[in-house]
Tab-separated table of C-alpha atoms and ligand atoms in Angstrom:
chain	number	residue	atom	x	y	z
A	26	UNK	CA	247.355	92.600	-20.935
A	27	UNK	CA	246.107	94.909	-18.311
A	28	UNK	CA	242.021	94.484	-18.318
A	29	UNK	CA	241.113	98.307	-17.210
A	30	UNK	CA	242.544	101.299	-18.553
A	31	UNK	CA	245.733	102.480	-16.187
A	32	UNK	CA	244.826	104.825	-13.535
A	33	UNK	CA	244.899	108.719	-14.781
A	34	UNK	CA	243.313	107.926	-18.588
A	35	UNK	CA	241.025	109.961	-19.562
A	36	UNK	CA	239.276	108.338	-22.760
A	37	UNK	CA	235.797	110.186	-22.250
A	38	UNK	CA	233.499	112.592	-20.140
A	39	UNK	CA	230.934	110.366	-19.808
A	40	UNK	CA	232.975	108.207	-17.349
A	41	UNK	CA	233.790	111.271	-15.638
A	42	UNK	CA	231.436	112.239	-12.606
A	43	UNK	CA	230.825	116.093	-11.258
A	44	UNK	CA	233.842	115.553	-8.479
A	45	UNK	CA	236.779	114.502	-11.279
A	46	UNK	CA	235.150	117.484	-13.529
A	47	UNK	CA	235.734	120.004	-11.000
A	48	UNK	CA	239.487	118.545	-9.559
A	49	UNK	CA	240.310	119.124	-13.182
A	50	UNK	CA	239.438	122.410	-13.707
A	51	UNK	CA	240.434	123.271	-10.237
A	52	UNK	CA	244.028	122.094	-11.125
A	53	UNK	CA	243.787	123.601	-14.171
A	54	UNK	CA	243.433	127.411	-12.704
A	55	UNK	CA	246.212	126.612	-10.250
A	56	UNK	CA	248.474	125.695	-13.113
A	57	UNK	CA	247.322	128.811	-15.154
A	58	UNK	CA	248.260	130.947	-11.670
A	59	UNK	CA	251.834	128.729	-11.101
A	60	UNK	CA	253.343	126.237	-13.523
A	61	UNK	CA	256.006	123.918	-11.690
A	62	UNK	CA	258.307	121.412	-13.729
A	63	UNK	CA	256.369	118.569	-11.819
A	64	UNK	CA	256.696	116.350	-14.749
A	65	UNK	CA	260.715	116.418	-15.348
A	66	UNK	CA	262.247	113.123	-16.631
A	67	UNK	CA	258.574	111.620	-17.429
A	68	UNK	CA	258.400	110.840	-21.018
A	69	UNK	CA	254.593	112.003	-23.084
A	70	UNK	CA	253.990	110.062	-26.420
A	71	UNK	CA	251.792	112.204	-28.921
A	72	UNK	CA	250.112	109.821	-31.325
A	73	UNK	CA	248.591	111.647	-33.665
A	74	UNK	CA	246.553	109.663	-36.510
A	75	UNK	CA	244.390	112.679	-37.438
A	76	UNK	CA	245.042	116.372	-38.266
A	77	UNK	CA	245.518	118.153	-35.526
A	78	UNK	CA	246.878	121.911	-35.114
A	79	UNK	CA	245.245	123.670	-31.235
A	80	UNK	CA	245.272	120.356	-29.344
A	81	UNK	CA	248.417	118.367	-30.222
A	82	UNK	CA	250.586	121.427	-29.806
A	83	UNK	CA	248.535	122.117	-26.813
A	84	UNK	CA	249.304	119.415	-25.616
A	85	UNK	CA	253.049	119.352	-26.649
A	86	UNK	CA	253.218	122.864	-24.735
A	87	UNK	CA	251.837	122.022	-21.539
A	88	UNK	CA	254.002	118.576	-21.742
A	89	UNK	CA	256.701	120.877	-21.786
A	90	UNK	CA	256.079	123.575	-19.150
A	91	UNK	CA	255.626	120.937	-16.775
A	92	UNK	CA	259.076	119.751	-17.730
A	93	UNK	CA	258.112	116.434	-19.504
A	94	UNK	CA	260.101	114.806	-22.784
A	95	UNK	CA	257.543	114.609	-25.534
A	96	UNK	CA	257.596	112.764	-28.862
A	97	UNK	CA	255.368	113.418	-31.715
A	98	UNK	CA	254.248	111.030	-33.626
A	99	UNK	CA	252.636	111.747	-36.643
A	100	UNK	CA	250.357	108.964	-38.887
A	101	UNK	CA	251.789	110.024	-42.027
A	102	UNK	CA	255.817	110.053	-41.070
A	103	UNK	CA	256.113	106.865	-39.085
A	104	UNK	CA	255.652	103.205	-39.145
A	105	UNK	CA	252.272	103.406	-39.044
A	106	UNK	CA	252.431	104.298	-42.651
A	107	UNK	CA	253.959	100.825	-43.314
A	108	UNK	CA	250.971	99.006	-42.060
A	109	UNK	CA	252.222	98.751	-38.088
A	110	UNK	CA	248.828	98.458	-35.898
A	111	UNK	CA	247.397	100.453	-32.998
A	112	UNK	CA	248.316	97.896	-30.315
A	113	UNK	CA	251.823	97.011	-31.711
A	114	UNK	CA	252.838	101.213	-31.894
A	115	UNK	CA	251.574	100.944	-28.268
A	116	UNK	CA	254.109	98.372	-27.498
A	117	UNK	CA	256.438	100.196	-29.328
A	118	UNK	CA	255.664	103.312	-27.594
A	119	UNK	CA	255.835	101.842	-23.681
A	120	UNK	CA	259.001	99.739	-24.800
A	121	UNK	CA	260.609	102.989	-25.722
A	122	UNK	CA	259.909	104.490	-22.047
A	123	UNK	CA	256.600	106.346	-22.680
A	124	UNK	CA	255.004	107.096	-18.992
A	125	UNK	CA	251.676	108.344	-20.923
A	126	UNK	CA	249.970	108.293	-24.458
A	127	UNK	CA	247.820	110.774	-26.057
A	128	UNK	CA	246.403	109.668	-29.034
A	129	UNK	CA	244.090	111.377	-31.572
A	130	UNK	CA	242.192	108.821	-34.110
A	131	UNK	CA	239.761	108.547	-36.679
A	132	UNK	CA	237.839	105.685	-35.222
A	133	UNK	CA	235.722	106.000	-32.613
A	134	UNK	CA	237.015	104.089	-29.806
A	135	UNK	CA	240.795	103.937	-30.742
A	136	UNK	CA	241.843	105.074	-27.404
A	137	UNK	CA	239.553	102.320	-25.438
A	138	UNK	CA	241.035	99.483	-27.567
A	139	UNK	CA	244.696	101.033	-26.929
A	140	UNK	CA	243.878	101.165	-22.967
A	141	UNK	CA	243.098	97.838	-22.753
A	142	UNK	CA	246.611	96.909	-23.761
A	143	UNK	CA	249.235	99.111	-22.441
A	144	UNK	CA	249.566	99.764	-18.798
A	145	UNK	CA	250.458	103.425	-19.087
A	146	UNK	CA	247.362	106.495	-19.250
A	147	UNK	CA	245.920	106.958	-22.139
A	148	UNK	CA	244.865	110.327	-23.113
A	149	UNK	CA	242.021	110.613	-25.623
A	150	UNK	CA	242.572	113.669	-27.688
A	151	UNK	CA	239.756	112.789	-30.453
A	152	UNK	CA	238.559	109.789	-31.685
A	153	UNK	CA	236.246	109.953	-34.893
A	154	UNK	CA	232.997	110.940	-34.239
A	155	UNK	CA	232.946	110.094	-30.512
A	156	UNK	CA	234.938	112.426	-27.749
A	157	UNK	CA	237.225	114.947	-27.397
A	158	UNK	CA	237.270	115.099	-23.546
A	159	UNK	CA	239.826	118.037	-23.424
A	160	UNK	CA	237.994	120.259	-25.249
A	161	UNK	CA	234.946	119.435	-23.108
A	162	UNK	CA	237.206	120.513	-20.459
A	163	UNK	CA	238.623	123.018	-21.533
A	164	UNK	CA	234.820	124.723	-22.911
A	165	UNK	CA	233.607	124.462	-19.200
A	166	UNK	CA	237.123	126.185	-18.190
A	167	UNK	CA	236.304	128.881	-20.653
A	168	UNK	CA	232.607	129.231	-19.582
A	169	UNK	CA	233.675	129.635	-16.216
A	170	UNK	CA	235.629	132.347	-16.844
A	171	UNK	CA	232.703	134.520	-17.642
A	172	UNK	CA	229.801	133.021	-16.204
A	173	UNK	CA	229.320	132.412	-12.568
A	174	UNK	CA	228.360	128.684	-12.679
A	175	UNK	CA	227.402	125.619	-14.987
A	176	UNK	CA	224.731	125.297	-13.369
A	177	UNK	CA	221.335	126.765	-15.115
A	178	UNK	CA	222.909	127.789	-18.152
A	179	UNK	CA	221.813	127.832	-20.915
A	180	UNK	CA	223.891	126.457	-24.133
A	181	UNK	CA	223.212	126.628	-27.760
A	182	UNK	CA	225.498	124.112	-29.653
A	183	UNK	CA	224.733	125.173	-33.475
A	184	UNK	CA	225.636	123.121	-36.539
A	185	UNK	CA	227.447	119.646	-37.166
A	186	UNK	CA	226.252	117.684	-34.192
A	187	UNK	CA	226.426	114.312	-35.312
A	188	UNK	CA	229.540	114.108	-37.180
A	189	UNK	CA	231.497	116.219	-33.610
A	190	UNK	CA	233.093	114.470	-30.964
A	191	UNK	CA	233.374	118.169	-29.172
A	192	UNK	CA	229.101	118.613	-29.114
A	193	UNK	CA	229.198	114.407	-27.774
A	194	UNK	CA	231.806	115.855	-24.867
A	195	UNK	CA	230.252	118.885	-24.530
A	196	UNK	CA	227.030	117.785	-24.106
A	197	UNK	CA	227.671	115.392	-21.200
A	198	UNK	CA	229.847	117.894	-19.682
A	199	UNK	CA	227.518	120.535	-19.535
A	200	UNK	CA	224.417	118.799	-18.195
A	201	UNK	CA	226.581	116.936	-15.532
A	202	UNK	CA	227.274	119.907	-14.762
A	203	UNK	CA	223.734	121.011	-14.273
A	204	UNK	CA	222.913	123.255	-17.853
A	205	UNK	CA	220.603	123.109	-20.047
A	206	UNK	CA	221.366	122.591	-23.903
A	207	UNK	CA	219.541	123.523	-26.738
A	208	UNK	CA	220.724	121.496	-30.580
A	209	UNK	CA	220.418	123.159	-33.457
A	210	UNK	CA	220.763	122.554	-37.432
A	211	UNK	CA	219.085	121.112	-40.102
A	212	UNK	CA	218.533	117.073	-39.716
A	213	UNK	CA	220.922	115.563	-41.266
A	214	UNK	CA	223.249	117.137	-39.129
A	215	UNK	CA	221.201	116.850	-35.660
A	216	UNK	CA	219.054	114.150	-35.758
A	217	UNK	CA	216.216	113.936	-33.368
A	218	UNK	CA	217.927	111.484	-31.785
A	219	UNK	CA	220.425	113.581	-30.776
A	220	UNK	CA	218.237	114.791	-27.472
A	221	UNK	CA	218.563	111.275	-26.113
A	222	UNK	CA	222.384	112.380	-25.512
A	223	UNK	CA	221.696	112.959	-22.199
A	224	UNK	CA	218.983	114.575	-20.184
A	225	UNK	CA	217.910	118.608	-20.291
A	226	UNK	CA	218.974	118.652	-23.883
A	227	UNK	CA	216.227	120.118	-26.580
A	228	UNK	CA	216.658	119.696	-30.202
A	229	UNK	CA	215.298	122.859	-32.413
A	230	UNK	CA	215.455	123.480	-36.483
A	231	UNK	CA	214.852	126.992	-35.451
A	232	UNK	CA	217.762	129.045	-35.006
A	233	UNK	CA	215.898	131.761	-33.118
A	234	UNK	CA	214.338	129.538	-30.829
A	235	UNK	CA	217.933	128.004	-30.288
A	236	UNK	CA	219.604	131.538	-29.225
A	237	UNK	CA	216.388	133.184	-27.511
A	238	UNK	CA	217.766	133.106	-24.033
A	239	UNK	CA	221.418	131.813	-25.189
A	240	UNK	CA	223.772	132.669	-22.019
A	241	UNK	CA	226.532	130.533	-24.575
A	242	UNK	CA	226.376	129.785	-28.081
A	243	UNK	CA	229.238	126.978	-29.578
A	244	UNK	CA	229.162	126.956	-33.207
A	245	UNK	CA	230.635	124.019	-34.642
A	246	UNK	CA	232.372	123.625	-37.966
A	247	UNK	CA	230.582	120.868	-40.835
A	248	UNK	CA	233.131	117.921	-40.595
A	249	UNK	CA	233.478	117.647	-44.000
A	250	UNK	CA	235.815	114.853	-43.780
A	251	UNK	CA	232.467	113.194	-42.107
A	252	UNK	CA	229.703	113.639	-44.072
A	253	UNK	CA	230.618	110.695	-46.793
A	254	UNK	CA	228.233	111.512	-49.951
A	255	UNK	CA	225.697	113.157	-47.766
A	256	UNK	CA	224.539	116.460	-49.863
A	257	UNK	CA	223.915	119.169	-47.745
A	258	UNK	CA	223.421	122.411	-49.486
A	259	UNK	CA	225.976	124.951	-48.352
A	260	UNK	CA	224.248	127.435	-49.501
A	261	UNK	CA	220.959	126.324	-47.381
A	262	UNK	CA	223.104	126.302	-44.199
A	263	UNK	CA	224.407	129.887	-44.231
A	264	UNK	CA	220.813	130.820	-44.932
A	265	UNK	CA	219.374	128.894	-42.009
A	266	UNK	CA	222.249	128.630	-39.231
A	267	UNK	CA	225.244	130.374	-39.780
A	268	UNK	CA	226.103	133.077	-36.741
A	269	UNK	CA	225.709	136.313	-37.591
A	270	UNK	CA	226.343	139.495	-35.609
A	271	UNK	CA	222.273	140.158	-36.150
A	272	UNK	CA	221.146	136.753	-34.997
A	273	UNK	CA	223.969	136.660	-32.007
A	274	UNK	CA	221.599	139.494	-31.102
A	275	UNK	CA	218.694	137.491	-30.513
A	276	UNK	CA	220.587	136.017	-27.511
A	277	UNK	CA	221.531	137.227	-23.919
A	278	UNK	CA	222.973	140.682	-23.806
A	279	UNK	CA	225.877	139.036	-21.966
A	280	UNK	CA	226.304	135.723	-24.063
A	281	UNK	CA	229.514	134.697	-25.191
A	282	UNK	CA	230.672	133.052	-28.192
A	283	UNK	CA	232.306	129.852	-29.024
A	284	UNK	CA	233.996	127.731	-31.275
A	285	UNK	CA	236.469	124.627	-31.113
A	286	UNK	CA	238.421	125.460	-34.050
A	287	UNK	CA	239.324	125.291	-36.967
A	288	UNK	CA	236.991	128.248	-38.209
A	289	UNK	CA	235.643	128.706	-41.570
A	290	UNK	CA	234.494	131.951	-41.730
A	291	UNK	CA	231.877	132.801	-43.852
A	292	UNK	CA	230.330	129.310	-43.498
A	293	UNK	CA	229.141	128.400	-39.894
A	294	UNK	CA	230.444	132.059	-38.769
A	295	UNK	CA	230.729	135.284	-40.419
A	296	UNK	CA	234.038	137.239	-40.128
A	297	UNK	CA	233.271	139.663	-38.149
A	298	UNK	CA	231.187	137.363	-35.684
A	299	UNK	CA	234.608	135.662	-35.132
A	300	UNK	CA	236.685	138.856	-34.670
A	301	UNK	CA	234.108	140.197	-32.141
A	302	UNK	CA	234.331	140.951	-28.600
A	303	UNK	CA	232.131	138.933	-26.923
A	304	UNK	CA	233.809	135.511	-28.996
A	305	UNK	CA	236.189	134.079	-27.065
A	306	UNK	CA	237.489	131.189	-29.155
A	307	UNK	CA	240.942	132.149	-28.999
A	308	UNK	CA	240.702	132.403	-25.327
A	309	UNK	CA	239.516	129.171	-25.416
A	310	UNK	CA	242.716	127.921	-27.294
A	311	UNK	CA	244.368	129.746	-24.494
A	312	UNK	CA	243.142	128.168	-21.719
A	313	UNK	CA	243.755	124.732	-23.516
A	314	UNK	CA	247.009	124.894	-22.329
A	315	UNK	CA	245.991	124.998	-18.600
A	316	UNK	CA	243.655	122.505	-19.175
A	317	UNK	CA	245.511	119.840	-20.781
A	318	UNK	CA	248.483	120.556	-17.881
A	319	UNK	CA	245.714	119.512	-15.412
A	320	UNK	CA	245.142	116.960	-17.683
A	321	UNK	CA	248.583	115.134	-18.149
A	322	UNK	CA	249.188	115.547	-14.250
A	323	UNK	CA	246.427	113.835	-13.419
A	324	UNK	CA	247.565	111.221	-15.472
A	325	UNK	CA	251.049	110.826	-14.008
A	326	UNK	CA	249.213	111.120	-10.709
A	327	UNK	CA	251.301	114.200	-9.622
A	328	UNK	CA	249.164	115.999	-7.379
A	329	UNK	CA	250.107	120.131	-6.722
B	405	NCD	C1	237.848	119.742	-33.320
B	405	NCD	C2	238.215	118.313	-33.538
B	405	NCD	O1	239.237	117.985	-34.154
B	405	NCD	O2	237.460	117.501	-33.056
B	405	NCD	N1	238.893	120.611	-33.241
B	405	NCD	C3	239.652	120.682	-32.094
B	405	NCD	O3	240.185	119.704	-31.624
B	405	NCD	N2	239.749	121.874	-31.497
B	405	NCD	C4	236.713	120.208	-34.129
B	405	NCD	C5	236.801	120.174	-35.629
B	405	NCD	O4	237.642	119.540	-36.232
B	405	NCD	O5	235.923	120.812	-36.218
């Protein structure tokens, strides 16, 4: 049983430091410029024990441009169905040839426990309420596309906090990276606690306070697949903290918005919030491709 997670895994940002931020999203503009099948005969497991629609096939796409074999495998049309566990599909998984494993659970730490017993990268693609690395990534790629820098920004993240891996990855990302982030929503969905995430991060209640000076706003959808009996008032939220073309306007001139997907709209957004110019979130899903090639080089440690 190996004791350390096989070189090229990435199972979180926070063990990530500023240098292995940027390679990534270096690599990950070169690929969008020039995608090479640098990946030909490796084989890519996709273990997928969660729904998943942008970053499994993501993933399966940029598998494939670089020339890899994948597999999907899906919790609901395998043996994991009949009871197999976590580390014995692993076995399964290497035994069958797989060079790398990206695996999307609903436990927090899944991907960890996996790593520390199969010798091949593992690729953490969502586990429960913890990270979602790629997205992180692939948020700063986005960010970067229209803003000069990380560095001094400053980043609303409005909504379901707690229960989102993506606001956890963001959050480390971005003030690695220098920015500063403000936390917004009512409390049982950003706890106070929430600030101790990591420094230069403020929580507010206030919306307007939260997007007064917003050079980014992410709006997050209410996971609620999460929020087990807790009664939040729907009604409440959209009142309080749902995006709005008037209270976008209360940011930056130039801010951009963004969302991980999937949207509801009319509940976190409004419609035409998500159709408008300055949202990028399908640009994001874009670039997600790029990202995750970056990604699953890395972890074959193919260098271009
Ligand atoms: C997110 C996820 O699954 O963590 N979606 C995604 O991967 N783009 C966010 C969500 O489910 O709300």
């Amino acid at each position: 049983m190996p004791a350390r997670p096989a070189a090229g895994s990435l199972l979180g940002i926070e063990a990530l430091d500023l240098k292995d931020i940027n390679r990534i999203l270096d690599s990950a503009r070169r690929m969008q410029r020039r995608t090479r099948p640098m990946l030909r005969e490796r084989r890519i497991a996709l273990l997928f024990y969660e729904a998943s629609t942008r970053t499994r096939v993501s993933f399966e796409y940029a598998a494939k441009m670089l020339g890899a074999t994948t597999t999907v495998i899906n919790a609901t049309a395998s043996s994991i169905e009949k009871g197999e566990s976590l580390i014995d599909t692993g076995y399964t998984i290497m035994a069958l040839g797989a060079q790398a494993i990206v695996i999307r659970h609903p436990s927090s730490g899944a991907p960890h426990l996996l790593s520390r017993y199969v010798d091949v990268p593992v690729i953490n693609a969502g586990d429960g309420m913890h990270e979602h690395p790629s997205q992180a990534l692939l948020d700063a790629y986005t960010i970067l596309g229209h803003k000069k820098t990380l560095k001094g920004l400053r980043v609303a993240l409005i909504g379901d906090i707690f229960h989102s891996r993506v606001a956890r990855s963001d959050v480390l990302l971005l003030t690695k990276a220098g920015a500063h982030v403000t936390l917004c929503g009512p409390p049982e969905l950003v706890p106070d606690v929430a600030r101790t995430l990591a420094d230069n991060v403020t929580v507010t209640r206030d919306l307007r306070e939260a997007l007064e000076d917003a050079d980014v706003i992410i709006a997050l959808r209410i996971q609620k697949e999460r929020l087990e009996g807790l009664q939040l008032k729907l009604d409440d939220y959209i009142a309080r903290y749902q995006i709005s073309a008037e209270r976008v306007r209360w940011a930056r001139k130039d801010v951009i918005v963004m969302h991980p997907g999937p949207i509801i709209r009319g509940l976190e957004l409004t419609a035409d919030v998500a159709d408008a110019e300055r949202t990028v979130i399908l640009e994001q899903v874009k670039n997600g491709v790029a990202v995750r090639m970056a990604i699953l080089a890395r972890a074959l440690g193919v260098s271009h």
